[in-house]
C-alpha angles and dihedrals in degrees: 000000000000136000088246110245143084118278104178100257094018105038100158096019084099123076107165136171111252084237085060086057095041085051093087099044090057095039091065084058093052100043093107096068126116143203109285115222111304108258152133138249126199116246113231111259121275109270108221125287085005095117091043114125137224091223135016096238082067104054086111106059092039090057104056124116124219110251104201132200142193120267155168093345119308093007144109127216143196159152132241121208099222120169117250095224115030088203087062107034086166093065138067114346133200132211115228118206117235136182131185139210098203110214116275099210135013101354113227095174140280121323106199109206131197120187109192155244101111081257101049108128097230091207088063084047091050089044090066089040080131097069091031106052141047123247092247087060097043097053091042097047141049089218105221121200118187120189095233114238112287089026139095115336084348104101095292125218116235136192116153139042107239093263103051087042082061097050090046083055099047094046123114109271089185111055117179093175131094080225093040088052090059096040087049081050096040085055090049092051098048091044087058096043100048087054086054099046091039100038102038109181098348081071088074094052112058106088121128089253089056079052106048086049089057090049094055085051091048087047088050094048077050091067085224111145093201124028119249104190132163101196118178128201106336089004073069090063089043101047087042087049089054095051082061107044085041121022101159094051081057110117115152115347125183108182104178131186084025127218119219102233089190091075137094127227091262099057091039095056087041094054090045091050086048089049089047092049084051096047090051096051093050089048096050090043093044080059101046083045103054103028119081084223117009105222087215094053142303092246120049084243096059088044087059110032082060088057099056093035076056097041078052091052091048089046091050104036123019115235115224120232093190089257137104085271132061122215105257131183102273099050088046089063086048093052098043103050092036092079090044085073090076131009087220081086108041089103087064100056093045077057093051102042094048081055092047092051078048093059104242126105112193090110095049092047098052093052095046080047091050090051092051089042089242108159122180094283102041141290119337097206147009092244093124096047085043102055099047086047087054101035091047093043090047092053129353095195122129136098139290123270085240088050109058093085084072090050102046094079098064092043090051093048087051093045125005089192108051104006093102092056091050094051084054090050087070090074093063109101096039099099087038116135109196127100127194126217088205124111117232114251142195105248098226107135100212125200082007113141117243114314115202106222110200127200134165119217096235093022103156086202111045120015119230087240090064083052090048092044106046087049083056090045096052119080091225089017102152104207107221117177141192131205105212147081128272134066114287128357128235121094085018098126094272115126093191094055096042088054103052102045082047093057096042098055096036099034100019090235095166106199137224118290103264108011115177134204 
């Protein structure tokens, strides 16, 4: 799915969990660790049927066993032989990267987590287990995170220098030029052709089914007969894809913040658009309600009215941030829709934008850094090539450069402040190089146990209505909603929420269908 934003050529094609976002705030605290002594742990032992294969060809990769490690302080780290082609498990492999959190109480087994993106390296997401996660969790599961193939430390995929990566992120992801529209293209071009020159192969295998199948071999290695798995925004789409591909390996599935798997790359980027617009709203009225006088208006319409008469000025005139780079305006939609993904920060965006009417754009253009995973010396990770190489090899569909003017009117309607850049978002996968050998399939999951769907009601992300709809979807899908801002729900300060997706996973308490809260 997409990380949600707009990233100049790819807009939409982003759909992340907040946590992915908060990663890189968290990791600049813990940048001092070190590796912790050099050591092994024993893996449990196997439970029955777990290393079983679906096909002989892949007895070997079934029957691995984890070989941890000690790392980066408490915790335990890995690697998984998985086959770069599943229709040719004799060929080239590929080693994916793992870490663990081990229980820290009465084991009950493994819990595999995904946060997102598609891009998000899951071993960063299982190192702050401790900010993520509940202590009932924590004591009852070793918390596995793996970096998807083409992420993080699994064969990345990679497509731009750092400095060209920058400029295709500053860039205007609203032209309304005939020389802006082929600039925009030109980014978008340059971007595709440099994943194909820099990721080779690798470039054709990186699609959520690929994925899904990896994740039934780590739960075998595991030694885990059924999968227990907490997946959030497009870990929604991978944890539903493997309950597909693999309904009788299903255990206890929590897939929150929930993706519609039904749904095109244009409805997907015109539903986005609409939860931005929402979060936006909510963020701009929470403002005019709890301040004597709003410094962005005293309406919603003059509030925003006074963001996208800021978002013109960017896009006109760069603000400095006393850096060596200015705040453009690619980087200003990133800043500013970054902090929409949980209200915890919407302290931070009324700092940045003060700062931003000030004319000055430091502020703006640290959040939008923190979003891309841009430190001071470049970018941390390869979540934003990732996630373009493994939307657009999941589904190409989308719109011609020549075609976005018919599109603008609908995402306007759906959000007049950042419709225009989502229409332009269509055109995202249309230079793309990768193809996948994979078949499309109907995402049923059949014969699967009980799945917990999660939505939140103003979710920016994923809509309540994907939620609604992938628990329709599901054979055994459980419908569990919350009523609240912010982009996913569990450990979100709802008690109701927190305790029914506990029970489910420890005690396997499956709740009502639909439960609210």
């Amino acid at each position: 799915m997409k990380r949600l934003v707009a990233i100049v050529a790819v807009l939409s094609l982003v759909l992340v969990t907040v946590v992915a976002v908060g990663l890189a705030v968290w990791q600049l605290a813990d940048s001092s660790a070190e590796d912790g002594p050099s050591g092994r742990s024993a893996s449990a032992p196997p439970q029955p049927g777990s290393t079983e294969a679906p096909t002989a060809e892949l007895a070997s990769f079934y029957g691995q066993r984890v070989d941890w490690e000690s790392c980066q302080g408490d915790f335990e780290c890995a690697t998984l032989e998985v086959p770069l082609s599943y229709s040719e498990p004799a060929g080239t492999t590929i080693d994916l990267a793992l870490l663990k959190v081990p229980a820290a109480g009465d084991r009950h087994g493994s819990m595999v987590v995904n946060p997102g993106g598609p891009g998000a390296p899951g071993t960063t997401y299982a190192a702050a287990a401790d900010r993520v996660f509940r202590e009932p969790l924590l004591r009852a599961f070793d918390i596995v995170g793996f970096d998807p193939r083409g992420t993080g430390d699994s064969a990345p995929i990679d497509c731009l220098a750092d400095d060209r990566l920058d400029a295709y992120l500053a860039g205007d992801p609203t032209p309304d030029t005939p020389t802006e529209e082929e600039e925009y293209a030109a980014r978008s071009r340059e971007f595709a052709a440099g994943c194909a020159q820099l990721s080779g192969e690798t470039l054709n295998h990186v699609s959520t089914i690929e994925t899904a199948r990896d994740l039934d071999v780590l739960r075998a290695a595991l030694g885990e007969a059924k999968l227990t798995y907490l997946g959030a925004s497009y870990g929604t789409k991978l944890g539903a894809t493997y309950a597909e591909l693999f309904p009788t390996k299903v255990g206890r599935l929590v897939l929150d913040g929930a993706l519609d798997v039904s749904l095109d790359n244009r409805q997907l980027s015109l539903d986005q658009a609409a939860g931005f617009q929402t979060a936006m709203e909510a963020y701009l009225q929470n403002c005019i309600d709890t301040t004597e006088t709003c410094f962005l208006g005293e309406s919603l319409d003059d509030a925003l009215a006074t963001v996208s008469d800021l978002l013109d000025d960017i896009d006109t005139s760069p603000l400095p941030t006393g850096g060596a780079r200015d705040l453009e305006i690619g980087n200003a939609y990133l800043g500013v829709l970054m902090p929409l993904y949980d209200r915890s920060y919407w302290f931070l965006l009324s700092a940045a934008l003060r700062e931003a009417l000030g004319g000055q754009g430091k502020a703006l253009l640290m959040l939008a850094d923190l979003y891309a995973s841009r430190g001071a010396d470049g970018f941390t990770d390869n979540i934003l090539e990732a996630n373009v190489a493994i939307n657009c090899l999941d589904d190409r569909s989308g719109v011609g450069f020549g075609r976005v003017e018919a599109e603008i009117g609908a995402f306007e309607e759906a959000s007049p402040t950042f419709g225009r850049s989502f229409a332009w978002s269509l055109t995202g996968c249309r230079a793309a190089k990768g193809r996948t050998s994979e078949k499309p399939i109907t995402i049923r999951g059949e014969g699967a146990a009980p799945i917990l769907v999660v939505g939140t009601t103003r979710d920016p992300a994923t809509p309540m209505k994907w939620a609604e709809a992938l628990a329709d979807q599901l054979e055994s899908g459980v419908l569990l909603r919350r009523d609240g801002d912010g982009h996913t729900a569990y450990n979100a300060g709802n008690k109701c929420i927190d305790s029914a997706i506990e029970a489910y996973l420890l005690e396997g308490v499956v709740p009502a269908n639909p439960t609210d809260c």
